[in-house]
mmCIF file of C-alpha atoms in Angstrom:
data_model
loop_
_atom_site.group_PDB
_atom_site.id
_atom_site.type_symbol
_atom_site.label_atom_id
_atom_site.label_comp_id
_atom_site.label_asym_id
_atom_site.label_seq_id
_atom_site.Cartn_x
_atom_site.Cartn_y
_atom_site.Cartn_z
ATOM 1 C CA TYR A 1 105.009 118.515 121.783
ATOM 2 C CA ASN A 2 104.688 117.469 125.305
ATOM 3 C CA PRO A 3 105.188 119.776 128.417
ATOM 4 C CA GLU A 4 108.603 118.162 129.398
ATOM 5 C CA THR A 5 110.349 118.338 125.803
ATOM 6 C CA LEU A 6 109.023 122.076 125.623
ATOM 7 C CA VAL A 7 110.583 122.600 129.396
ATOM 8 C CA THR A 8 113.774 121.029 128.263
ATOM 9 C CA ARG A 9 114.211 123.098 125.095
ATOM 10 C CA SER A 10 113.648 126.317 127.085
ATOM 11 C CA ASP A 11 116.282 125.375 129.779
ATOM 12 C CA GLN A 12 118.660 124.351 126.869
ATOM 13 C CA GLU A 13 117.945 127.640 125.547
ATOM 14 C CA THR A 14 118.490 129.652 128.548
ATOM 15 C CA ALA A 15 121.758 127.989 129.039
ATOM 16 C CA ARG A 16 122.847 128.875 125.707
ATOM 17 C CA GLU A 17 121.927 132.408 126.204
ATOM 18 C CA GLU A 18 124.018 132.377 129.380
ATOM 19 C CA GLN A 19 126.659 130.825 128.003
ATOM 20 C CA LEU A 20 127.189 133.131 125.206
ATOM 21 C CA ALA A 21 126.806 136.279 127.431
ATOM 22 C CA THR A 22 129.653 134.882 129.412
ATOM 23 C CA ALA A 23 131.725 134.077 126.393
ATOM 24 C CA LEU A 24 130.885 137.738 125.254
ATOM 25 C CA SER A 25 132.058 139.348 128.578
ATOM 26 C CA ALA A 26 135.318 137.933 128.179
ATOM 27 C CA LEU A 27 135.804 140.387 125.372
ATOM 28 C CA ASP A 28 136.979 143.870 124.881
ATOM 29 C CA PRO A 29 134.251 146.498 123.800
ATOM 30 C CA ARG A 30 135.355 146.661 120.493
ATOM 31 C CA SER A 31 135.913 143.107 120.058
ATOM 32 C CA ARG A 32 132.346 142.288 121.766
ATOM 33 C CA ASP A 33 130.729 145.014 119.297
ATOM 34 C CA ILE A 34 132.402 143.682 116.057
ATOM 35 C CA VAL A 35 131.092 139.881 117.038
ATOM 36 C CA LYS A 36 127.602 141.215 117.775
ATOM 37 C CA ARG A 37 127.530 143.271 114.374
ATOM 38 C CA ARG A 38 128.692 140.234 112.320
ATOM 39 C CA TRP A 39 127.621 137.309 113.711
ATOM 40 C CA LEU A 40 124.520 138.097 116.136
ATOM 41 C CA ASN A 41 122.507 140.503 113.592
ATOM 42 C CA GLU A 42 119.864 139.961 111.297
ATOM 43 C CA HIS A 43 121.631 142.224 108.990
ATOM 44 C CA LYS A 44 125.307 141.176 108.794
ATOM 45 C CA PRO A 45 127.710 143.778 107.513
ATOM 46 C CA THR A 46 131.122 142.910 105.444
ATOM 47 C CA LEU A 47 134.218 143.558 106.997
ATOM 48 C CA HIS A 48 134.829 146.107 104.782
ATOM 49 C CA HIS A 49 131.726 148.059 105.840
ATOM 50 C CA LEU A 50 132.483 147.643 109.483
ATOM 51 C CA ALA A 51 136.238 148.965 108.649
ATOM 52 C CA ARG A 52 134.694 152.230 107.062
ATOM 53 C CA VAL A 53 132.391 152.664 110.190
ATOM 54 C CA ASP A 54 135.077 151.845 112.453
ATOM 55 C CA GLY A 55 137.833 153.870 110.844
ATOM 56 C CA ILE A 56 140.153 150.911 110.383
ATOM 57 C CA SER A 57 141.353 148.575 107.751
ATOM 58 C CA ALA A 58 138.924 145.246 106.714
ATOM 59 C CA ASP A 59 142.240 143.396 107.788
ATOM 60 C CA ARG A 60 141.914 144.270 111.278
ATOM 61 C CA VAL A 61 138.392 143.802 111.580
ATOM 62 C CA ARG A 62 139.080 140.204 110.434
ATOM 63 C CA GLN A 63 141.979 140.034 113.082
ATOM 64 C CA ILE A 64 139.882 141.323 115.814
ATOM 65 C CA GLU A 65 136.814 139.037 114.705
ATOM 66 C CA ALA A 66 139.218 136.089 114.676
ATOM 67 C CA LYS A 67 140.852 136.624 117.933
ATOM 68 C CA ALA A 68 137.327 137.337 119.740
ATOM 69 C CA LEU A 69 135.886 134.364 118.288
ATOM 70 C CA ALA A 70 138.794 132.186 119.496
ATOM 71 C CA VAL A 71 138.645 133.588 123.004
ATOM 72 C CA MET A 72 134.766 132.880 123.032
ATOM 73 C CA LYS A 73 135.463 129.130 121.907
ATOM 74 C CA ASP A 74 138.044 129.102 124.944
ATOM 75 C CA LYS A 75 135.226 130.365 127.162
ATOM 76 C CA LEU A 76 132.560 127.962 125.987
ATOM 77 C CA ALA A 77 134.915 125.063 126.444
ATOM 78 C CA ALA A 78 135.878 125.530 129.870
#
């Protein structure tokens, strides 16, 4: 790779990380935690696992996750 390509890729990666941080900051702490555990970890727990850990139903975890991802999508589109 030439230096220009490397710099461009680095800049793009930095911009994506900043956008992700901004989108995550729009979430409440519980939603942010669920999204991070489900999507941003190497080990991705199931809805049922998160439900047991958080003391809520798997369907409630799914609802929180869906709403959080919608908020993040809106934030990223803005």
